[in-house]
């Protein structure tokens, strides 16, 4: 059994994923996709339950919103570190 406590559901999800990864396991949910992450506002309004699919922005188009705990195919998911790298790349940021 894996448990986590945190300020919101996203923090708990990331913590459980790290615990699973240490045992060589991955969680197949939308929140484990490298191309999914919430904005700060969405995170606050949904207690970290929903995120956006990070794609190239289209003028006037709202990004697709997904439930982080909804199922995802094994081919869509990545590690916590892969997700972190993808989110930083999407925003044009680099590791310190």
GROMACS .gro file of C-alpha atoms in nm:
model
   96
    1UNK     CA    1   0.000   0.000   0.000
    2UNK     CA    2   0.121   0.350  -0.085
    3UNK     CA    3   0.008   0.661   0.097
    4UNK     CA    4   0.067   1.032   0.060
    5UNK     CA    5  -0.036   1.352   0.230
    6UNK     CA    6  -0.001   1.695   0.080
    7UNK     CA    7  -0.148   2.036   0.018
    8UNK     CA    8  -0.356   1.909  -0.275
    9UNK     CA    9  -0.428   1.600  -0.485
   10UNK     CA   10  -0.147   1.673  -0.732
   11UNK     CA   11   0.117   1.670  -0.457
   12UNK     CA   12  -0.020   1.337  -0.333
   13UNK     CA   13  -0.028   1.191  -0.684
   14UNK     CA   14   0.334   1.287  -0.754
   15UNK     CA   15   0.441   1.145  -0.416
   16UNK     CA   16   0.267   0.811  -0.480
   17UNK     CA   17   0.414   0.797  -0.832
   18UNK     CA   18   0.764   0.847  -0.690
   19UNK     CA   19   0.705   0.568  -0.439
   20UNK     CA   20   0.585   0.337  -0.716
   21UNK     CA   21   0.877   0.428  -0.944
   22UNK     CA   22   1.120   0.336  -0.664
   23UNK     CA   23   0.968  -0.014  -0.683
   24UNK     CA   24   0.987  -0.021  -1.063
   25UNK     CA   25   0.615   0.045  -1.110
   26UNK     CA   26   0.422   0.317  -1.290
   27UNK     CA   27   0.071   0.450  -1.245
   28UNK     CA   28  -0.135   0.457  -1.568
   29UNK     CA   29  -0.336   0.775  -1.521
   30UNK     CA   30  -0.368   1.106  -1.705
   31UNK     CA   31  -0.162   1.275  -1.432
   32UNK     CA   32   0.136   1.055  -1.527
   33UNK     CA   33   0.146   1.178  -1.886
   34UNK     CA   34   0.449   1.398  -1.960
   35UNK     CA   35   0.225   1.632  -2.162
   36UNK     CA   36  -0.027   1.694  -1.880
   37UNK     CA   37   0.007   1.950  -1.602
   38UNK     CA   38  -0.227   2.203  -1.438
   39UNK     CA   39  -0.195   2.578  -1.438
   40UNK     CA   40  -0.171   2.734  -1.094
   41UNK     CA   41  -0.527   2.864  -1.121
   42UNK     CA   42  -0.674   2.531  -1.233
   43UNK     CA   43  -0.482   2.355  -0.958
   44UNK     CA   44  -0.619   2.593  -0.696
   45UNK     CA   45  -0.979   2.574  -0.820
   46UNK     CA   46  -0.984   2.192  -0.845
   47UNK     CA   47  -0.761   2.106  -0.547
   48UNK     CA   48  -0.510   1.959  -0.793
   49UNK     CA   49  -0.761   1.718  -0.952
   50UNK     CA   50  -0.746   1.841  -1.314
   51UNK     CA   51  -0.472   1.936  -1.557
   52UNK     CA   52  -0.427   2.061  -1.911
   53UNK     CA   53  -0.287   1.870  -2.206
   54UNK     CA   54   0.017   2.080  -2.296
   55UNK     CA   55   0.011   2.130  -2.670
   56UNK     CA   56   0.110   2.422  -2.886
   57UNK     CA   57  -0.133   2.700  -2.802
   58UNK     CA   58  -0.397   2.785  -3.059
   59UNK     CA   59  -0.526   3.140  -3.064
   60UNK     CA   60  -0.867   3.154  -2.897
   61UNK     CA   61  -0.873   2.783  -2.812
   62UNK     CA   62  -0.895   2.659  -2.454
   63UNK     CA   63  -0.652   2.374  -2.378
   64UNK     CA   64  -0.801   2.029  -2.323
   65UNK     CA   65  -0.866   1.963  -1.956
   66UNK     CA   66  -0.832   1.610  -1.811
   67UNK     CA   67  -0.895   1.443  -1.476
   68UNK     CA   68  -0.550   1.353  -1.345
   69UNK     CA   69  -0.687   1.028  -1.200
   70UNK     CA   70  -0.858   0.910  -1.520
   71UNK     CA   71  -0.695   0.607  -1.689
   72UNK     CA   72  -0.420   0.648  -1.947
   73UNK     CA   73  -0.260   0.394  -2.180
   74UNK     CA   74   0.081   0.267  -2.074
   75UNK     CA   75   0.232   0.416  -2.392
   76UNK     CA   76   0.119   0.766  -2.289
   77UNK     CA   77   0.276   0.782  -1.943
   78UNK     CA   78   0.622   0.873  -1.822
   79UNK     CA   79   0.818   0.906  -1.503
   80UNK     CA   80   0.791   1.202  -1.269
   81UNK     CA   81   1.126   1.327  -1.402
   82UNK     CA   82   1.016   1.289  -1.766
   83UNK     CA   83   0.702   1.485  -1.687
   84UNK     CA   84   0.903   1.758  -1.514
   85UNK     CA   85   1.136   1.786  -1.815
   86UNK     CA   86   0.842   1.803  -2.057
   87UNK     CA   87   0.664   2.074  -1.857
   88UNK     CA   88   0.981   2.283  -1.835
   89UNK     CA   89   1.039   2.244  -2.210
   90UNK     CA   90   0.680   2.341  -2.288
   91UNK     CA   91   0.722   2.664  -2.090
   92UNK     CA   92   1.066   2.733  -2.238
   93UNK     CA   93   1.243   2.686  -1.905
   94UNK     CA   94   1.556   2.492  -1.818
   95UNK     CA   95   1.683   2.301  -1.518
   96UNK     CA   96   1.884   2.492  -1.263
   0.00000   0.00000   0.00000
